[in-house]
CSV table of C-alpha atoms in Angstrom, one decimal:
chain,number,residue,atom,x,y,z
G,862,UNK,CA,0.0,0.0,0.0
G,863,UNK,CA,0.7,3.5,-1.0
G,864,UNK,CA,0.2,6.4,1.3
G,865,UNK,CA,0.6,10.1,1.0
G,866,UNK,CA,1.6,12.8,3.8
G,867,UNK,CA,-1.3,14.3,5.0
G,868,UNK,CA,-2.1,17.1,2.5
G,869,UNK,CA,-5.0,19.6,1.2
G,870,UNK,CA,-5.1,21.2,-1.8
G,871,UNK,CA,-6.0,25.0,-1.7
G,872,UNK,CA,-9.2,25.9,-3.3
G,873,UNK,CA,-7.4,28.0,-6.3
G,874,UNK,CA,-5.3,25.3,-7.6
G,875,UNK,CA,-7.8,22.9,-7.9
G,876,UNK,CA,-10.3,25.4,-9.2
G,877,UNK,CA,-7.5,26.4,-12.1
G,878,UNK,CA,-7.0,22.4,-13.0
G,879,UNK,CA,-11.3,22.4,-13.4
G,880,UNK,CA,-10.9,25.3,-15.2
G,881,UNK,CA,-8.4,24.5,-17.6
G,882,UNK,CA,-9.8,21.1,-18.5
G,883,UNK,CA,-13.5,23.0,-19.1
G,884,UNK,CA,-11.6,26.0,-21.8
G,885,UNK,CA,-10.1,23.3,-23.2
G,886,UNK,CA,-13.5,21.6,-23.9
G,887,UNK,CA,-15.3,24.6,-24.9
G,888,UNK,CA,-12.9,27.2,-26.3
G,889,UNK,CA,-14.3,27.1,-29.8
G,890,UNK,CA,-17.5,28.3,-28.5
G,891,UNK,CA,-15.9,30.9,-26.3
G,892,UNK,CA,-13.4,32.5,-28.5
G,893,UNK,CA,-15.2,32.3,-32.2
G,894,UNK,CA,-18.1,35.5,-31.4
G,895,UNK,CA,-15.5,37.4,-30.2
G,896,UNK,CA,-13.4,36.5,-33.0
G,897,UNK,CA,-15.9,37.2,-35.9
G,898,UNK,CA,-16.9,40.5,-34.1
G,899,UNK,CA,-13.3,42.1,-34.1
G,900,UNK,CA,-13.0,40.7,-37.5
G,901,UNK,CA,-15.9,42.7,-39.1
G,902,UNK,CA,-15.6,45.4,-36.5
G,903,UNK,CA,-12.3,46.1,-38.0
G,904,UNK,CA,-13.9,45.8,-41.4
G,905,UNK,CA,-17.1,47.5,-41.2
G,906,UNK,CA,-18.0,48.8,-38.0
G,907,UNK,CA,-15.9,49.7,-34.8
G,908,UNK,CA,-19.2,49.0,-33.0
G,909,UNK,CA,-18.9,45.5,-33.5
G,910,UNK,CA,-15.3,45.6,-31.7
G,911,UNK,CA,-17.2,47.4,-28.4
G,912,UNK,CA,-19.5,44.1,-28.9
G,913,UNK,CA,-16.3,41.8,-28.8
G,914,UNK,CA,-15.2,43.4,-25.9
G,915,UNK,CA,-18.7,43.3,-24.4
G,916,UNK,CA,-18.5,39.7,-24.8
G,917,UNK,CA,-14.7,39.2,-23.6
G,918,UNK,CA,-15.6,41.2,-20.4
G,919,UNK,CA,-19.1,41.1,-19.6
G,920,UNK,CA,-20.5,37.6,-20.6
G,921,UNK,CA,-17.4,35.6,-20.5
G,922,UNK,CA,-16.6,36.0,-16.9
G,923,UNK,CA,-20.1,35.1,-15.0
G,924,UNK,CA,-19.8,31.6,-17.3
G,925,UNK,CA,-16.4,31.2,-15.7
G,926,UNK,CA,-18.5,31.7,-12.3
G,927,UNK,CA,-20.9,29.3,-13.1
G,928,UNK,CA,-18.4,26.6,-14.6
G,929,UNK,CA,-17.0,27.3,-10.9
G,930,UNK,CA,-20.0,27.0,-8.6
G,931,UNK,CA,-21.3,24.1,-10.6
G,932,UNK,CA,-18.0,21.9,-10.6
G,933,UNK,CA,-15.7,23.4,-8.4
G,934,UNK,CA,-18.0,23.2,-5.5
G,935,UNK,CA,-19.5,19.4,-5.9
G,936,UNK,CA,-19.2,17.3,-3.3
G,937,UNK,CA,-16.6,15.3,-4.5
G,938,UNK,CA,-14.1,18.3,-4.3
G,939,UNK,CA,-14.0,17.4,-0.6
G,940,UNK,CA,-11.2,14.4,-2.1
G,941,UNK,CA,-8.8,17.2,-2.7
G,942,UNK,CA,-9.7,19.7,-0.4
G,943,UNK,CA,-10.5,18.7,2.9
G,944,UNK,CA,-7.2,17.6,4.8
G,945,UNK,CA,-6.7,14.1,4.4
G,946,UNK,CA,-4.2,11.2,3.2
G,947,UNK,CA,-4.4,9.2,0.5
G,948,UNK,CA,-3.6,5.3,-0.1
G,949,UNK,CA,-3.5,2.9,-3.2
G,950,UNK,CA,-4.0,-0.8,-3.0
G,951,UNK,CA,-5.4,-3.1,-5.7
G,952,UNK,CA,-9.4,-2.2,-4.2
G,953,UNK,CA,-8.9,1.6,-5.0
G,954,UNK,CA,-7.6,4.5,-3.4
G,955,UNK,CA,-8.6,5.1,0.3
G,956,UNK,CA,-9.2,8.6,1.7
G,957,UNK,CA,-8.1,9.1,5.4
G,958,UNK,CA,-9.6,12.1,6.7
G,959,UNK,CA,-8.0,14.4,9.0
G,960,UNK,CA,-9.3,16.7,11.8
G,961,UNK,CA,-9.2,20.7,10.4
G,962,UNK,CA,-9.3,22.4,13.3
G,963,UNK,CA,-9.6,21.1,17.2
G,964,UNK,CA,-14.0,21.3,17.7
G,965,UNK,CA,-14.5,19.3,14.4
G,966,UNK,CA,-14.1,15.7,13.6
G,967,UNK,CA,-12.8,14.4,10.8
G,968,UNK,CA,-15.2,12.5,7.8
G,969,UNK,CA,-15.4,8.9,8.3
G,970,UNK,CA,-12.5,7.5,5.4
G,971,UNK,CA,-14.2,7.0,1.7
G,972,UNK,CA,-13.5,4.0,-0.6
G,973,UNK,CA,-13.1,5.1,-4.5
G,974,UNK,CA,-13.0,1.9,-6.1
G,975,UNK,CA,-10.9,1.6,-9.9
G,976,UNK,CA,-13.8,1.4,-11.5
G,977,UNK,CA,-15.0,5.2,-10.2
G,978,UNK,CA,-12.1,6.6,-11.9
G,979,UNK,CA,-12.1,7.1,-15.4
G,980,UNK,CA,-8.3,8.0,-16.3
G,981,UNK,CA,-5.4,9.7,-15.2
G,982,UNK,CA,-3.0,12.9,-16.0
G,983,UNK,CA,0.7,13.3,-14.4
G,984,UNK,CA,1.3,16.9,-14.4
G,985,UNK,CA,4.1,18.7,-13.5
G,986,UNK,CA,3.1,19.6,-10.1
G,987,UNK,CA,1.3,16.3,-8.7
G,988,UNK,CA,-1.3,13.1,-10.6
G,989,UNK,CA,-4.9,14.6,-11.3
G,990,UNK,CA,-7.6,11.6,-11.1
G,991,UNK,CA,-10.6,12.0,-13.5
G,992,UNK,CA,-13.6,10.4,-12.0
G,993,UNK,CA,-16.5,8.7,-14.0
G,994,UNK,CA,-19.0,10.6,-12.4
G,995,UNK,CA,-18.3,14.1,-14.6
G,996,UNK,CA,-15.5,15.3,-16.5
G,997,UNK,CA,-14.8,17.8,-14.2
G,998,UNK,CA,-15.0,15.7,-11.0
G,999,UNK,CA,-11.4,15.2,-10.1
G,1000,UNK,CA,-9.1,14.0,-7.2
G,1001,UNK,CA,-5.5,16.2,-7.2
G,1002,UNK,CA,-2.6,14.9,-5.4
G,1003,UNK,CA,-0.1,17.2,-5.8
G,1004,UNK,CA,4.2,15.7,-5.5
G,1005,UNK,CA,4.4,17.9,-2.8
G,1006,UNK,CA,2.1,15.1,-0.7
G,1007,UNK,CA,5.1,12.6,-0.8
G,1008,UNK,CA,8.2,12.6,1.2
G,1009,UNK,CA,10.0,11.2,-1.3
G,1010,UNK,CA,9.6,11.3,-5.0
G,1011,UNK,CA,10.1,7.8,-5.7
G,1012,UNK,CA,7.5,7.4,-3.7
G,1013,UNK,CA,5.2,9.6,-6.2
G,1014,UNK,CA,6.4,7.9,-9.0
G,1015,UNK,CA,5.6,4.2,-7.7
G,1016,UNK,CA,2.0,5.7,-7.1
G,1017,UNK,CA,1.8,7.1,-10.1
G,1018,UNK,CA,3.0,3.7,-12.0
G,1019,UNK,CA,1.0,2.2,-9.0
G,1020,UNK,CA,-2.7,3.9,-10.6
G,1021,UNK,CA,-1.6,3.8,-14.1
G,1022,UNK,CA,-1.4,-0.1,-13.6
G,1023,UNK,CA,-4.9,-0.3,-11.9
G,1024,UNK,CA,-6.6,1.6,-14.6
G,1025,UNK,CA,-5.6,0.3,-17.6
G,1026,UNK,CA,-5.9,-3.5,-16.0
């Protein structure tokens, strides 16, 4: 068995990692009006380019809100952002949670089994987990969660070989 140092990930890195993998989904449908309005703006009418920027500055940032609120705030982002520890074995990975503060106790531990995760991404800064239940539903476990980075590596060789099996 695996196990991590106890860890949380802040709210802002997991939100950017959501984020990312949502514009990189939908940025067709978010850059192409802006794009055809600054082209004919610049054509026929500068009007059109205060539309664009309409667009870039008004409407594009309470979808980024929503996009956050809706995924960013599900219940499963307590697997990355409570403080916890997490464990591999051949069942799944097992959450351990840990106290936050001295009045509250900790969540019972969770059981994700292999078959609840969908696929995997090593990044440069830790293994993001994709769960089957959205595409946005993720567990982050960042290198920094490992005393050692063999240690990181064998987990991430560890998931890859659970997955794909």
């Amino acid at each position: 068995m695996i196990t991590t140092e106890p860890f949380k990930v802040e709210a802002s890195t997991l939100t950017g990692i959501i984020m990312k993998q949502w514009i990189k989904k939908h940025i067709l449908i978010l850059s192409l009006p802006p794009v055809i309005l600054l082209f004919f703006g610049t054509l026929f009418d500068l009007r059109l380019v205060i539309v664009a920027l309409m667009y870039i500055f008004v409407i594009i940032p309470p979808i980024m809100m929503i996009v956050y609120f809706y995924h960013a705030m599900s219940p499963e982002a307590r697997y990355s952002l409570l403080p916890h520890t997490v464990s591999c074995d051949s069942e799944g990975l097992l959450i351990n949670y840990l106290p936050h503060d001295d009045t509250t106790l900790p969540r019972d531990p969770e059981i994700i089994p292999w078959s609840k995760i969908s696929s995997y991404k090593a990044s440069s800064t830790g293994i993001i987990l994709f769960l089957s239940l959205s595409a946005y539903s993720i567990i982050y476990i960042p290198y920094s969660a490992f005393d050692d980075k063999k240690k990181s590596h064998f987990m991430r060789d560890f998931i890859s070989k659970n997955l794909h099996s």
